[in-house]
Amino acid sequence: MKSPSAPLAASTLTAAEIALFDQRGYHIHGKIFSDDEVAAINAAADRVIAGQYDKGSPPDVTTLRREPVDLIKIDNTWKADTTLARTVLSPKIGHIAAQLIGAPSIRMWHDQLLDKPPHGGRVVTYHQDWAYWQMIAECKTVTCWIALDDVLPESGPMVFLEGSHKLGIWTLPDGITGDDTQKPKLPAGFVTREVPLIIPKGAVGFHHGLLLHGSDRNFSTSRRRAIVSHVMSGECTYRPGQVHMNEWMMVRYPEHPKPGEKFRGPQFPPMWPAA
Ligand SMILES: O=C(O)CCC(=O)C(=O)O
């Protein structure tokens, strides 16, 4: 996995890989994006961070925190930039996610560009992604974390709590980012391990919507960049009740789901099957 010249990985999974995802709650894939593609994605990401949008419209939310430690987080970059859109909406990513959760089709929920600078970033408290997305009635979501730098043990890798997606839903942590070490109190006898996502740039980690995960600050001398596709089954339906940016964005388009309907409309682009 470490070699920069490693061949790109195919998107068809084996039955054993799918069974392991069910058991562990995550799947670590090889390189889906070549080094040249990653260089182009990073150049596009830097343009978006600088406020330059080749699609002519901004991302949905931009958070540029300079103090006390830098953390850059930009949501729905696919609206702003052609290269980032091609990356996060990749049919390969959609195909892998579809196989992992047994979905006939996959739509984008939202993307997220993350940039933890050298000696910076923040602790990301252990959390479950779907706990923030309960307006998706069915927990059929996958987070697809695309490494844009080689991830090192000291660069604040994402850490999975293996098997924790089997424990059901937890209350939301008290603030998702900050210099804290909140850890969930696991049931006695629950056997798990913390698995850091140490992968080369261009490789992708996939995790289940209920898997507990977090990350530390970046203690290294290099940036730790990633772009994340948070995706859902095309069968998922809209259940209002928890506030989310996607809800106030989706109503800007004439086509959007009403309560109980499947997600549809321009806010949620289809990813798989490929058009
Ligand atoms: O990149 C990180 O450190 C955390 C990202 C995360 O929590 C996620 O993508 O679900």
mmCIF file of C-alpha atoms in Angstrom, residues 11 32-33 37 41 78 82-98 106 108 144 146 204 206 229 231 269-275:
data_model
loop_
_atom_site.group_PDB
_atom_site.id
_atom_site.type_symbol
_atom_site.label_atom_id
_atom_site.label_comp_id
_atom_site.label_asym_id
_atom_site.label_seq_id
_atom_site.Cartn_x
_atom_site.Cartn_y
_atom_site.Cartn_z
ATOM 1 C CA SER A 11 -13.890 -1.454 -7.124
ATOM 2 C CA ILE A 32 -8.429 4.577 -6.018
ATOM 3 C CA PHE A 33 -6.743 7.819 -7.113
ATOM 4 C CA GLU A 37 -4.885 12.640 -9.614
ATOM 5 C CA ILE A 41 -7.207 17.261 -6.280
ATOM 6 C CA TRP A 78 -18.720 19.419 -5.351
ATOM 7 C CA THR A 82 -15.071 20.372 -11.163
ATOM 8 C CA THR A 83 -12.072 18.317 -9.993
ATOM 9 C CA LEU A 84 -13.420 17.928 -6.463
ATOM 10 C CA ALA A 85 -16.868 17.027 -7.832
ATOM 11 C CA ARG A 86 -15.345 14.307 -10.044
ATOM 12 C CA THR A 87 -13.489 12.966 -6.989
ATOM 13 C CA VAL A 88 -16.236 12.837 -4.387
ATOM 14 C CA LEU A 89 -18.911 11.686 -6.845
ATOM 15 C CA SER A 90 -16.656 8.964 -8.282
ATOM 16 C CA PRO A 91 -18.706 5.936 -9.417
ATOM 17 C CA LYS A 92 -15.919 3.708 -8.035
ATOM 18 C CA ILE A 93 -16.549 5.115 -4.558
ATOM 19 C CA GLY A 94 -20.297 4.692 -5.075
ATOM 20 C CA HIS A 95 -19.841 1.106 -6.270
ATOM 21 C CA ILE A 96 -17.771 0.124 -3.215
ATOM 22 C CA ALA A 97 -20.231 1.789 -0.816
ATOM 23 C CA ALA A 98 -23.163 0.040 -2.534
ATOM 24 C CA ILE A 106 -25.925 5.336 -3.939
ATOM 25 C CA MET A 108 -24.232 11.797 -2.197
ATOM 26 C CA CYS A 144 -15.687 7.301 2.326
ATOM 27 C CA ILE A 146 -10.107 9.771 0.683
ATOM 28 C CA VAL A 204 -9.800 5.283 0.839
ATOM 29 C CA PHE A 206 -14.952 3.333 4.298
ATOM 30 C CA SER A 229 -17.803 11.502 0.515
ATOM 31 C CA VAL A 231 -23.012 8.748 0.997
ATOM 32 C CA PRO A 269 -26.453 13.722 -6.804
ATOM 33 C CA PRO A 270 -26.599 10.041 -7.815
ATOM 34 C CA MET A 271 -23.217 8.267 -7.748
ATOM 35 C CA TRP A 272 -24.023 4.662 -8.499
ATOM 36 C CA PRO A 273 -25.037 3.116 -10.855
ATOM 37 C CA ALA A 274 -22.877 5.409 -12.998
ATOM 38 C CA ALA A 275 -24.884 7.623 -15.372
#
